[in-house]
Coordinates of C-alpha atoms in Angstrom, one line a residue:
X1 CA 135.4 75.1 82.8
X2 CA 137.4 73.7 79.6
X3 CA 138.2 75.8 76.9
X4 CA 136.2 73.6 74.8
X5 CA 132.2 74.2 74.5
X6 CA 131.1 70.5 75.0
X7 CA 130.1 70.6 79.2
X8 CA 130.5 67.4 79.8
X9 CA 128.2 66.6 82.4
X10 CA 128.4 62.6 82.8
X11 CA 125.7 59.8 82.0
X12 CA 122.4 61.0 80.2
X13 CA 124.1 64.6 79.6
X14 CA 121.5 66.4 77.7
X15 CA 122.3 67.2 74.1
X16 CA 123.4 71.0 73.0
X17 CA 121.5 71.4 70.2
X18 CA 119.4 74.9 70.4
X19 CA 115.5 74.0 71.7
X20 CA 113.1 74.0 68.8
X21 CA 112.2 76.9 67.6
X22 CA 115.0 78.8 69.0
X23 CA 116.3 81.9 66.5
X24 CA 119.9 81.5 65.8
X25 CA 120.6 85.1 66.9
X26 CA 122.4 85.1 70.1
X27 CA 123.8 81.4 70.0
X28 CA 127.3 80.2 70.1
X29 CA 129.9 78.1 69.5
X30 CA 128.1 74.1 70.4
X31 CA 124.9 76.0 70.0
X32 CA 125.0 77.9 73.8
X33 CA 123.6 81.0 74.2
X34 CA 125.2 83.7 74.5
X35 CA 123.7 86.3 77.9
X36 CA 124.8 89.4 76.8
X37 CA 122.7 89.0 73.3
X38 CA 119.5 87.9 74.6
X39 CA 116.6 90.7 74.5
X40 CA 115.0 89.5 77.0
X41 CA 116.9 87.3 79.8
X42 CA 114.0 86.3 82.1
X43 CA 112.5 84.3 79.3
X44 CA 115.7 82.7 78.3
X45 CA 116.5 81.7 81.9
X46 CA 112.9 79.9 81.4
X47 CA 114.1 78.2 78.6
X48 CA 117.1 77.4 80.0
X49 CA 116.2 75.8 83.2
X50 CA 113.4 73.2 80.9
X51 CA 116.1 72.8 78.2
X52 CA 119.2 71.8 81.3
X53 CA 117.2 72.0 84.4
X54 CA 119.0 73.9 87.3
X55 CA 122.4 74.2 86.0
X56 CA 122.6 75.7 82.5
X57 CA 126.0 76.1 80.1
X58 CA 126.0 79.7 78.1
X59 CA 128.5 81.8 77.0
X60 CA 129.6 85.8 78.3
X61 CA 131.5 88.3 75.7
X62 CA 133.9 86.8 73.8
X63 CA 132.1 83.7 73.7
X64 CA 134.0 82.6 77.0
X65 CA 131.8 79.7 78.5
X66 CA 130.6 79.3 81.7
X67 CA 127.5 78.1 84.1
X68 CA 124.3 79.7 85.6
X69 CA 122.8 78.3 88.0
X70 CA 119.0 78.3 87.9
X71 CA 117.7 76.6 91.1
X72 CA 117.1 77.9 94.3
X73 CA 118.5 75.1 96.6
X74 CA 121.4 75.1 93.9
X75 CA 122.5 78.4 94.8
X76 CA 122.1 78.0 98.1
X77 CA 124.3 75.1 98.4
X78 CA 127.2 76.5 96.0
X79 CA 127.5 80.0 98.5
X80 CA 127.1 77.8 101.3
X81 CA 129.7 75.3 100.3
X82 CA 133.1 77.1 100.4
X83 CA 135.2 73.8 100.3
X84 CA 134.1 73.3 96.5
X85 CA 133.1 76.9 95.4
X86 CA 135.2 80.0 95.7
X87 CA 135.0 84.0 94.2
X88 CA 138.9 84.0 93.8
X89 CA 139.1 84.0 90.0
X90 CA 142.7 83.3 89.7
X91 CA 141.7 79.6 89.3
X92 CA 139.1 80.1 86.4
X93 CA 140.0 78.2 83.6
X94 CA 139.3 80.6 80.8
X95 CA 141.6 83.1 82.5
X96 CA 144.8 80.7 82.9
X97 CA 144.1 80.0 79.6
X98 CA 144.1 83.7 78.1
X99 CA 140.4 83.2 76.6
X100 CA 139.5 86.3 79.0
X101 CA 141.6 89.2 77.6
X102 CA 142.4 92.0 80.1
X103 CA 140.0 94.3 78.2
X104 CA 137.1 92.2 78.5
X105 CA 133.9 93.6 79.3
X106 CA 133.2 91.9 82.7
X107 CA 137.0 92.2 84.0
X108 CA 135.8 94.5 86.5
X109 CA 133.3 92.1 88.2
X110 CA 135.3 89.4 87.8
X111 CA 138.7 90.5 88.4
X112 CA 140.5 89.4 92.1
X113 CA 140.7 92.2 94.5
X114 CA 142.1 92.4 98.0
X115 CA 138.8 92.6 99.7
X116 CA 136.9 90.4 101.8
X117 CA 134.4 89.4 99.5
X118 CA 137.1 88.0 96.9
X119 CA 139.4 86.5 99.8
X120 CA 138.9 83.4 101.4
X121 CA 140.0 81.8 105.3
X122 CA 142.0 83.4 107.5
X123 CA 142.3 86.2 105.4
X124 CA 138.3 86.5 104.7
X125 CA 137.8 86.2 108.4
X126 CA 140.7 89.2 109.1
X127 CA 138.7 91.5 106.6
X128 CA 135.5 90.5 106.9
X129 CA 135.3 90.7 110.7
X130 CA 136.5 94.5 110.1
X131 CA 133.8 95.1 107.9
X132 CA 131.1 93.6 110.3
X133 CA 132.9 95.1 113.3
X134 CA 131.7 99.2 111.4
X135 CA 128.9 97.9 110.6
X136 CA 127.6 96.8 114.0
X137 CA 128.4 100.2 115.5
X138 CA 126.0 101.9 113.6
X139 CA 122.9 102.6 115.5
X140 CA 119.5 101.0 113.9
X141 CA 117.9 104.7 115.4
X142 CA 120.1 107.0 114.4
X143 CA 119.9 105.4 111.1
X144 CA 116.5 106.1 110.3
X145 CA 117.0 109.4 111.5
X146 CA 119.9 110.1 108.9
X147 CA 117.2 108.6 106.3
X148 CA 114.3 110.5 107.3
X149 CA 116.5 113.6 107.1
X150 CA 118.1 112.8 103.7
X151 CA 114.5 111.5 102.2
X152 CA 112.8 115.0 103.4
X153 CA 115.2 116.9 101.8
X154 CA 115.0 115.5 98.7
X155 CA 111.3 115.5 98.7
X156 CA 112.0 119.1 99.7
X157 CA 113.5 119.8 96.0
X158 CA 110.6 118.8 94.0
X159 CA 107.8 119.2 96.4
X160 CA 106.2 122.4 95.4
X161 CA 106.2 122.0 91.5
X162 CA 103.9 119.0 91.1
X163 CA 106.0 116.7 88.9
X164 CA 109.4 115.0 89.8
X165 CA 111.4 111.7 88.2
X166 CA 111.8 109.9 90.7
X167 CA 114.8 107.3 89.5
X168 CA 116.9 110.6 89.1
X169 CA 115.7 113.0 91.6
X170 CA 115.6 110.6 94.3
X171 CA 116.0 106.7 94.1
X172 CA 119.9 107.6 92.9
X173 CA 120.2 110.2 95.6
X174 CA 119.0 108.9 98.6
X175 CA 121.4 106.0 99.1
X176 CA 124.2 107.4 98.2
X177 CA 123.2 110.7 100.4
X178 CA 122.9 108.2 103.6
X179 CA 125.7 105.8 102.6
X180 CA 128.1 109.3 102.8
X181 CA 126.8 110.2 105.9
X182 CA 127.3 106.5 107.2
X183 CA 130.6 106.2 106.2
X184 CA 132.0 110.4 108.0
X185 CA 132.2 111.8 104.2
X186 CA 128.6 113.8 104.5
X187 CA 130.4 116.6 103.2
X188 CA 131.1 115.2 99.8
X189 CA 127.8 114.0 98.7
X190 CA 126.6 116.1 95.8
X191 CA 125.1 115.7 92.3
X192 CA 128.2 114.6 91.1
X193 CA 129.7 111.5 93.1
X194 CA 126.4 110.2 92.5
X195 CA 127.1 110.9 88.9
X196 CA 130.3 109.5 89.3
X197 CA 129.1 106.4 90.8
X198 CA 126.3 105.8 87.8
X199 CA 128.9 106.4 85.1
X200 CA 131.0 103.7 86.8
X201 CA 128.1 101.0 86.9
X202 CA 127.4 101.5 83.4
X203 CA 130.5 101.1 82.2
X204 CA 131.0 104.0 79.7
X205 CA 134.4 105.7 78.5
X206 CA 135.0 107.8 81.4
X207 CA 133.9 105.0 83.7
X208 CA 137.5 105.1 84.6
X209 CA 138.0 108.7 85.3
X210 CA 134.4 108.0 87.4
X211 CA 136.0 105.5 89.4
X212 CA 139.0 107.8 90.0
X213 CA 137.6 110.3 91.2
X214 CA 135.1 108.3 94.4
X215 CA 138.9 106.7 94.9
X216 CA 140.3 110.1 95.7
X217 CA 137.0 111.1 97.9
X218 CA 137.6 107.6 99.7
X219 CA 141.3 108.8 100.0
X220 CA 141.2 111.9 102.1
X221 CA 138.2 110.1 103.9
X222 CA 140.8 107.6 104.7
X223 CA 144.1 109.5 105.7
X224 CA 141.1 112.2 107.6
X225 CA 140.2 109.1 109.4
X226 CA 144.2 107.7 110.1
X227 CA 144.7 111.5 112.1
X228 CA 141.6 112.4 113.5
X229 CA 139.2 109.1 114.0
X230 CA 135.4 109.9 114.4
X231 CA 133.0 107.5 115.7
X232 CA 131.9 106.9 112.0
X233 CA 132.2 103.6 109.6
X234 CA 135.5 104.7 108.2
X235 CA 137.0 105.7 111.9
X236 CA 135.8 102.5 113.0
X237 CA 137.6 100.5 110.0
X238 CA 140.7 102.0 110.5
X239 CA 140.9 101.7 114.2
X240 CA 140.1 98.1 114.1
X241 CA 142.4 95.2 114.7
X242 CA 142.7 93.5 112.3
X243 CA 145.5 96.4 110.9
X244 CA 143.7 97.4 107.6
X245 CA 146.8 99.6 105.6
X246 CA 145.1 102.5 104.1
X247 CA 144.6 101.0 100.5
X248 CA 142.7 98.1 102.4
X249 CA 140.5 100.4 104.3
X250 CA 139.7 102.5 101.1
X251 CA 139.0 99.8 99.0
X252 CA 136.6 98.5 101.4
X253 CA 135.1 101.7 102.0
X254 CA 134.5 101.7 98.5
X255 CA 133.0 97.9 98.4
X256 CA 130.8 99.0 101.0
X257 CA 129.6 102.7 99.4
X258 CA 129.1 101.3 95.5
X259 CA 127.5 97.9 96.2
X260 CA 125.0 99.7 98.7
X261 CA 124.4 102.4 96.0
X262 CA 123.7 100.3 93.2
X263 CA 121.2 97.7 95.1
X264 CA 119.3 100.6 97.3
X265 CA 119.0 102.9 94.2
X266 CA 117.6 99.7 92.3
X267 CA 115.7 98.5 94.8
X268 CA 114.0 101.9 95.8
X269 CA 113.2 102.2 92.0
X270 CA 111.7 98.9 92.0
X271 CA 109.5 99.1 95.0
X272 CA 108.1 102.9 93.6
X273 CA 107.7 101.5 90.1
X274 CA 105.6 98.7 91.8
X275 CA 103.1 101.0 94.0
X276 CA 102.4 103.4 90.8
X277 CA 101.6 100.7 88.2
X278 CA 100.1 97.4 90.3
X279 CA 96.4 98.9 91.7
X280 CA 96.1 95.8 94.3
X281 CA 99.8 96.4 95.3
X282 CA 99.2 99.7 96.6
X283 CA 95.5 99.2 98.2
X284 CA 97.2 96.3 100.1
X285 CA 100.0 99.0 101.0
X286 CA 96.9 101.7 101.5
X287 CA 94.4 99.4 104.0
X288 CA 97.4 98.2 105.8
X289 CA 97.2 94.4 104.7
X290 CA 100.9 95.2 103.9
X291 CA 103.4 97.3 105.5
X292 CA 106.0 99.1 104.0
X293 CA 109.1 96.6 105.0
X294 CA 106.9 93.6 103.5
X295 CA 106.1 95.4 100.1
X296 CA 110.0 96.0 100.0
X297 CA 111.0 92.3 101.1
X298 CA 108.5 91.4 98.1
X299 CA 110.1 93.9 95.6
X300 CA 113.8 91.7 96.7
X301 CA 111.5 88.4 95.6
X302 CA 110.7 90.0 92.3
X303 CA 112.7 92.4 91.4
X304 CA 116.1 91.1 93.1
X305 CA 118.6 94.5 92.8
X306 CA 121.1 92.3 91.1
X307 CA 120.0 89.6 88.9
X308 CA 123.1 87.7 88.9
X309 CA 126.6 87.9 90.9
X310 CA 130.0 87.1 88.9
X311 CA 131.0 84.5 89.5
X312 CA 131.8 81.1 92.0
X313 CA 134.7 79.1 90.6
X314 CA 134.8 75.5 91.3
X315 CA 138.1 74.5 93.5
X316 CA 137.7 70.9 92.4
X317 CA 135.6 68.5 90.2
X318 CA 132.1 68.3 91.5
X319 CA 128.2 68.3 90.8
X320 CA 125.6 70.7 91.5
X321 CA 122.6 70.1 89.9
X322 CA 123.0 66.9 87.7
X323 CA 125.8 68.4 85.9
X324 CA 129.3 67.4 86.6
X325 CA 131.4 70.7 87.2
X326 CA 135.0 70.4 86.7
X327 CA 137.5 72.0 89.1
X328 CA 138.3 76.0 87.3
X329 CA 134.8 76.0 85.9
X330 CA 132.9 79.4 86.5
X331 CA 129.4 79.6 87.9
X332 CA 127.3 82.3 88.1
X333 CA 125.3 83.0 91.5
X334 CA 121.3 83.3 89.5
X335 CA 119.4 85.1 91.6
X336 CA 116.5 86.4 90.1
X337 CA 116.4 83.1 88.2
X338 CA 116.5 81.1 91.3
X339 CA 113.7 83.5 93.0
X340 CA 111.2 82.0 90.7
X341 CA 112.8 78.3 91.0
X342 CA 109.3 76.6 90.6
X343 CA 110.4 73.9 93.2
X344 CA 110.1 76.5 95.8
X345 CA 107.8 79.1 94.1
X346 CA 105.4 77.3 92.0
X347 CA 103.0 80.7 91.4
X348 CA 105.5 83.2 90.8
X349 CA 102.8 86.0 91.1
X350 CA 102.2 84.5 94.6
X351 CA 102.4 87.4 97.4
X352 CA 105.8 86.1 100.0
X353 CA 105.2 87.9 102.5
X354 CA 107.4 87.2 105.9
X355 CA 109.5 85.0 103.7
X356 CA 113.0 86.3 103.8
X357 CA 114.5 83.1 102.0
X358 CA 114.7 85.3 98.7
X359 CA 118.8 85.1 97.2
X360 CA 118.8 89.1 97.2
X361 CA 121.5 89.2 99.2
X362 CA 123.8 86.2 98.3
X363 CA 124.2 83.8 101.4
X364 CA 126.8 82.0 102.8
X365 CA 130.5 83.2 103.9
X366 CA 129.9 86.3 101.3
X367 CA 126.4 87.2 102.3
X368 CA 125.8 91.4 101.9
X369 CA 127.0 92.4 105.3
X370 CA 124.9 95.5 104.9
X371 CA 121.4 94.1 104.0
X372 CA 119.8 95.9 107.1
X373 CA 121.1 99.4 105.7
X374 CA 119.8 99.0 102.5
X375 CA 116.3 97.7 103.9
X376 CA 115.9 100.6 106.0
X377 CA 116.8 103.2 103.7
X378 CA 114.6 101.3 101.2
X379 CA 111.7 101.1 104.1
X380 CA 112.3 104.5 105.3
X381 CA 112.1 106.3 102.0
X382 CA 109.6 104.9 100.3
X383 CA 107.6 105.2 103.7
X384 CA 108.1 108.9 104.0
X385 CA 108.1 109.7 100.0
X386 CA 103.8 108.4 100.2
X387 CA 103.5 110.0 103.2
X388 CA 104.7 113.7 102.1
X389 CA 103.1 112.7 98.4
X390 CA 99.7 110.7 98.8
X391 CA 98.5 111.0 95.6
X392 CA 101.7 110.7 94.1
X393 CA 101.1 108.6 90.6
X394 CA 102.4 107.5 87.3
X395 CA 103.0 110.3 84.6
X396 CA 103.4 108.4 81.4
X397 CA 101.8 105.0 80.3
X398 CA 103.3 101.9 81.7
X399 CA 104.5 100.5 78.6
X400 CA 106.7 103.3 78.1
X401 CA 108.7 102.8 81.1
X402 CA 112.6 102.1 80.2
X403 CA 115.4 99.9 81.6
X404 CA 118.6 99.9 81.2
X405 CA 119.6 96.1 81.7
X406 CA 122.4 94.1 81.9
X407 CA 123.9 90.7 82.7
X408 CA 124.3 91.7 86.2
X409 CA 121.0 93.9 86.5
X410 CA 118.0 95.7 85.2
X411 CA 118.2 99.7 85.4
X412 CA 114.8 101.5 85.5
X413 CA 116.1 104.9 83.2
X414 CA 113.3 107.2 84.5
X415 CA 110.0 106.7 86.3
X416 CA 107.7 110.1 86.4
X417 CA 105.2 111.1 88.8
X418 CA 102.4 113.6 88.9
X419 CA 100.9 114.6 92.3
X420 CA 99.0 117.8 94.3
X421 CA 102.0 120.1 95.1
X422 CA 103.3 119.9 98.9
X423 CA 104.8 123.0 100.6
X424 CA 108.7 122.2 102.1
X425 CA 108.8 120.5 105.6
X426 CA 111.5 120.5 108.1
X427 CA 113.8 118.4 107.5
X428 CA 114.1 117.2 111.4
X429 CA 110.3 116.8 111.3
X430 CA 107.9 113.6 110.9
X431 CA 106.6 113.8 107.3
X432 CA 103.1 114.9 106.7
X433 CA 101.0 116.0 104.0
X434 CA 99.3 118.6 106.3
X435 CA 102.1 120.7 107.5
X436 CA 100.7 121.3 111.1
X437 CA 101.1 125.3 111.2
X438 CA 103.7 126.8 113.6
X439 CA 101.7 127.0 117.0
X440 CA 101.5 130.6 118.7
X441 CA 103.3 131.1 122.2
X442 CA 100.7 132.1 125.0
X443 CA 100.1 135.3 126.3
X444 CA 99.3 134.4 129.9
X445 CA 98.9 130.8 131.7
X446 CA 95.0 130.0 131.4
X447 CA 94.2 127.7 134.5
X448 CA 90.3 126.4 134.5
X449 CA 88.3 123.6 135.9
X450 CA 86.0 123.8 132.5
X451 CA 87.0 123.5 128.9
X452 CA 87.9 126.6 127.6
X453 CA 85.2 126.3 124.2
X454 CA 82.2 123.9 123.7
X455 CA 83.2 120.5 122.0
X456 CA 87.4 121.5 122.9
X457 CA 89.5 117.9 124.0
X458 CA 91.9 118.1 126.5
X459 CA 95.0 117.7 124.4
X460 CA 96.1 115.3 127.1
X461 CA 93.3 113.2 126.1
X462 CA 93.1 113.6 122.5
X463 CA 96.5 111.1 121.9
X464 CA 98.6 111.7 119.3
X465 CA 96.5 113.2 116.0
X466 CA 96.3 112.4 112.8
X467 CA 99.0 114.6 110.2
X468 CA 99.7 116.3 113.4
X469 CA 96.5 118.5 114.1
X470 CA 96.1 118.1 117.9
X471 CA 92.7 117.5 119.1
X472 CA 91.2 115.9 116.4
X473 CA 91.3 111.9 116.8
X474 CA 89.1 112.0 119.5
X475 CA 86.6 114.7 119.5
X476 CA 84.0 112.6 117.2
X477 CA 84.2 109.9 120.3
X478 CA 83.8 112.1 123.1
X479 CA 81.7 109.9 125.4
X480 CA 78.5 111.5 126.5
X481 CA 76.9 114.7 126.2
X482 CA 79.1 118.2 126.5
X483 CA 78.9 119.3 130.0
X484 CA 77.3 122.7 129.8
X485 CA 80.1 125.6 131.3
X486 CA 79.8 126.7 134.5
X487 CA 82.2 129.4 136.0
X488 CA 83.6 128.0 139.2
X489 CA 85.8 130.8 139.8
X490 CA 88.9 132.8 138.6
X491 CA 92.4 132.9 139.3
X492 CA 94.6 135.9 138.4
X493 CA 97.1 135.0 136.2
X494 CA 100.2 137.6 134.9
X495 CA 100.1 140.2 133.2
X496 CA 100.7 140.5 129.7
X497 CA 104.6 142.5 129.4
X498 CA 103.7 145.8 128.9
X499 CA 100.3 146.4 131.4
X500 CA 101.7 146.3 135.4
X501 CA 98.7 145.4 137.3
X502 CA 96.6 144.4 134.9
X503 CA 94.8 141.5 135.7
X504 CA 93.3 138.4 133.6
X505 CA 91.1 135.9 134.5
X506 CA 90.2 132.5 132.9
X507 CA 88.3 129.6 133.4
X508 CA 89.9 127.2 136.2
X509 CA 91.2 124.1 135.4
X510 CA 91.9 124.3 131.5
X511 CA 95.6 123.2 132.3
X512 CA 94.6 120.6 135.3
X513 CA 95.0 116.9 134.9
X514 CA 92.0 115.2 132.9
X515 CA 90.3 114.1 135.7
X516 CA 89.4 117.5 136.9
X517 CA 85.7 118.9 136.0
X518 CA 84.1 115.5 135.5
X519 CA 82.0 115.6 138.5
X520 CA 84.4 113.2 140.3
X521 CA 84.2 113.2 144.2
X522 CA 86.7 116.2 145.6
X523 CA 88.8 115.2 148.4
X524 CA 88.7 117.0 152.0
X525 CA 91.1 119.8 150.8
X526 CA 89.5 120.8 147.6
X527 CA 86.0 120.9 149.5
X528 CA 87.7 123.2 152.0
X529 CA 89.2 125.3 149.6
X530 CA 86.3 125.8 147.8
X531 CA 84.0 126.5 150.9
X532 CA 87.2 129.1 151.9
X533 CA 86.6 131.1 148.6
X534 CA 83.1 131.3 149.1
X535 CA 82.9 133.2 152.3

């Protein structure tokens, strides 16, 4: 992109005058706006896209100009098209020319790294087949059992008092919690790294000294790792051959943790905030119309994690959208803009579910190589949170719900929640919100031909029960009248520790397979038996 603010865009190039009735707050030089002014960036990407259509010239800090791309198949095509678009920045425009200062706000987005995601060819392919090479040898199972783990003990924190926040107290904790795990650095989750990484994202004065200090935990993950390899992300990364030096492998590492974070927490957030506030959301969720995994792949339609990615650059002149790009012009990848394109979403209230088309997660060469992680831990949690809280709801009025938001995303700040207080579960146990009480060991080995108490199932034929209280599911359905008992005998069983020769008789059968006692025709030996204890 030029210096200058004129966007040439060829024949019939709209004019840049401001829309009618546009305030003159938050407009620049030529009369673009400017994104990081705007009070409310939905609506202006709204009246972008009828003012330019899907390719829109505005203006970051500084008043440096560049593109946003509005339309669905527009973003599609520029990730999908690495011949004309690229992430290395070195070639933008504004950059060579010194309009973007070092200290510029979005340096850190924008800046080139040595990481796959910035790289390009044979050098993309060396550090991005690393990258998918960990990520494949994570098991989908074991997973979801880190997850369940990490979400239980959290809920575990807050459980008995009745009240929680649940941006704070768990949407920032339980990615960050599994993304440790998943990457053999378990030990150094606490409250602070994930303090750490949300000083970072926002971008404060110690947002430097944040980032120092995840570097250093990546560090002595990294050299750990180098001289004693575990069958973890990081062992993986550094075992691969592709030859990853240790700064590659910890700057990937932290690639992998921060982006993960950030969308997970977001999207966790998202997905709550959704279920509290939208009645029809959560009796879809609550009659089973819609599963967990669908009300989160509706949340990424929505509520996209990221609503914008900086930035494509174009490697030579081109056109996208009707606009004519020039070759170092900077585009940035719209994605909660291009979720509502109206060419391919024409209700944007309109359920999507089993439509993964959504731009969450980029596409292209640079598609999120860990989407599955943070769908699971997104699926997982929010699964086991209601299931552990089920009458979990909002504890403030809607309206006054807060976000922090940005350029790059919108923060929920805090989302409270009242609910019936829980006692703690285990944290290796299946969430339930009727702890099933520790069973009692046996005395003796009760064996019967009868059910031990009138209106008693079989637990092998009561299936698995509901919250876990065995026996239940079934008893309601029991076909037919209860058989009235009928002693068919005793067997002597052993005797309690304690009494020698002491002898205890049950019913026979209560521990025989289901088809004993139901009046079914006995086989040769049973008749014989039976006759045998008789005389």
């Amino acid at each position: 992109m030029t210096s200058d603010t004129s966007f040439p865009a060829g024949p019939g190039d709209r004019t840049l005058d401001p829309p009618p009735g546009c305030p003159a707050h938050g407009l620049g030089p030529g009369g673009l706006h400017r994104l990081h002014e705007a009070p409310d960036l939905r609506e202006l990407y709204e009246r972008l896209r009828e003012e330019y259509g899907p390719v829109a010239p505005v203006l970051l800090h500084d008043d440096v100009p560049i593109w946003v791309v509005l339309g669905h198949a527009e973003n599609l095509h520029m990730v999908r098209t690495p011949a004309q678009f690229t992430r290395d920045s070195r070639i933008w425009t504004p950059l060579k020319d010194g309009m973007v200062k070092p200290d510029h706000p979005l340096m850190p987005h924008i800046a080139w790294q040595p990481i796959c995601s910035h790289a390009e060819g044979d050098e993309h392919k060396r550090l991005r087949g690393a990258v998918t090479a960990a990520m494949q040898t994570i098991d989908p199972r074991s997973l979801r059992r880190v997850i369940g783990r990490a979400t239980q003990r959290l809920v575990n924190r807050f459980c008995e008092t009745g009240r929680a926040e649940l941006v704070g107290q768990f949407a920032e904790h339980l990615p960050m919690a599994v993304m440790c795990d998943i990457l053999g650095m378990a030990d150094e989750y606490d409250d602070r790294i994930v303090q750490a990484a949300r000083d970072m994202l926002k971008g404060t004065e110690t947002a430097i000294a944040s980032n120092e200090y995840i570097m250093d935990c990546l560090r002595r993950l990294v050299a750990r790792s180098r001289s004693r390899p575990e069958e973890d992300f990081a062992g993986h990364l550094v075992r691969h051959p592709a030859g990853l030096d240790d700064d590659e492998v910890a700057q990937h590492l932290r690639l992998v943790l921060i982006a993960a974070y950030e969308a997970t927490a977001n999207l966790l957030a998202n997905t709550l905030r959704r279920v509290l506030t939208d009645p029809g959301f959560r009796a879809q969720l609550n009659g089973g119309q819609m599963t967990v995994p669908q009300a989160v792949e509706q949340s990424l339609w929505d509520e996209p994690p990221f609503s914008t990615i900086f930035a494509y650059f174009a490697k030579q002149d081109t056109e996208l959208g009707g606009r004519r790009i020039r070759e170092g012009d900077g585009l940035l990848l719209g994605i909660a803009p291009g979720n509502v394109d109206p060419r391919v979403r024409p209700d944007p209230t309109a359920d999507m579910q089993g439509n993964r088309s959504h731009l969450a997660f980029s596409g292209g060469p640079h598609e999120c190589p860990g989407q599955d992680i943070g769908r699971a831990i997104a699926d997982v949690g929010v699964d086991m949170l209601l299931m552990r809280l089920t009458d979990v709801r909002l504890d403030c009025a809607e309206e006054d719900l807060r976000w922090t938001e940005s350029i790059a995303s919108q923060h929920l700040v805090e989302l409270p929640v009242r609910f019936t207080p829980q006692p703690q579960q285990d944290v290796k146990s299946l969430p339930t919100h009727t702890p099933m009480p520790v069973p009692q060991p046996r005395a003796a080995w009760e064996i019967s031909t009868v059910r031990a108490a009138s209106g008693a199932v079989p637990a092998s034929e009561a299936g698995p029960a509901p919250d876990g209280v065995p026996g239940e599911r079934r008893r309601a359905a029991w076909p037919g009248p209860e058989p009235a008992p009928a002693a068919v005998g005793a067997v002597r069983t052993a005797a309690p520790a304690g009494k020698a020769g002491a002898a205890e008789t049950g019913p026979v059968g209560a521990h025989l397979p289901p088809e004993a006692g139901r009046g079914r025709p006995r086989g040769p030996w049973q008749r014989l038996a039976r006759w045998w204890r008789r005389h």
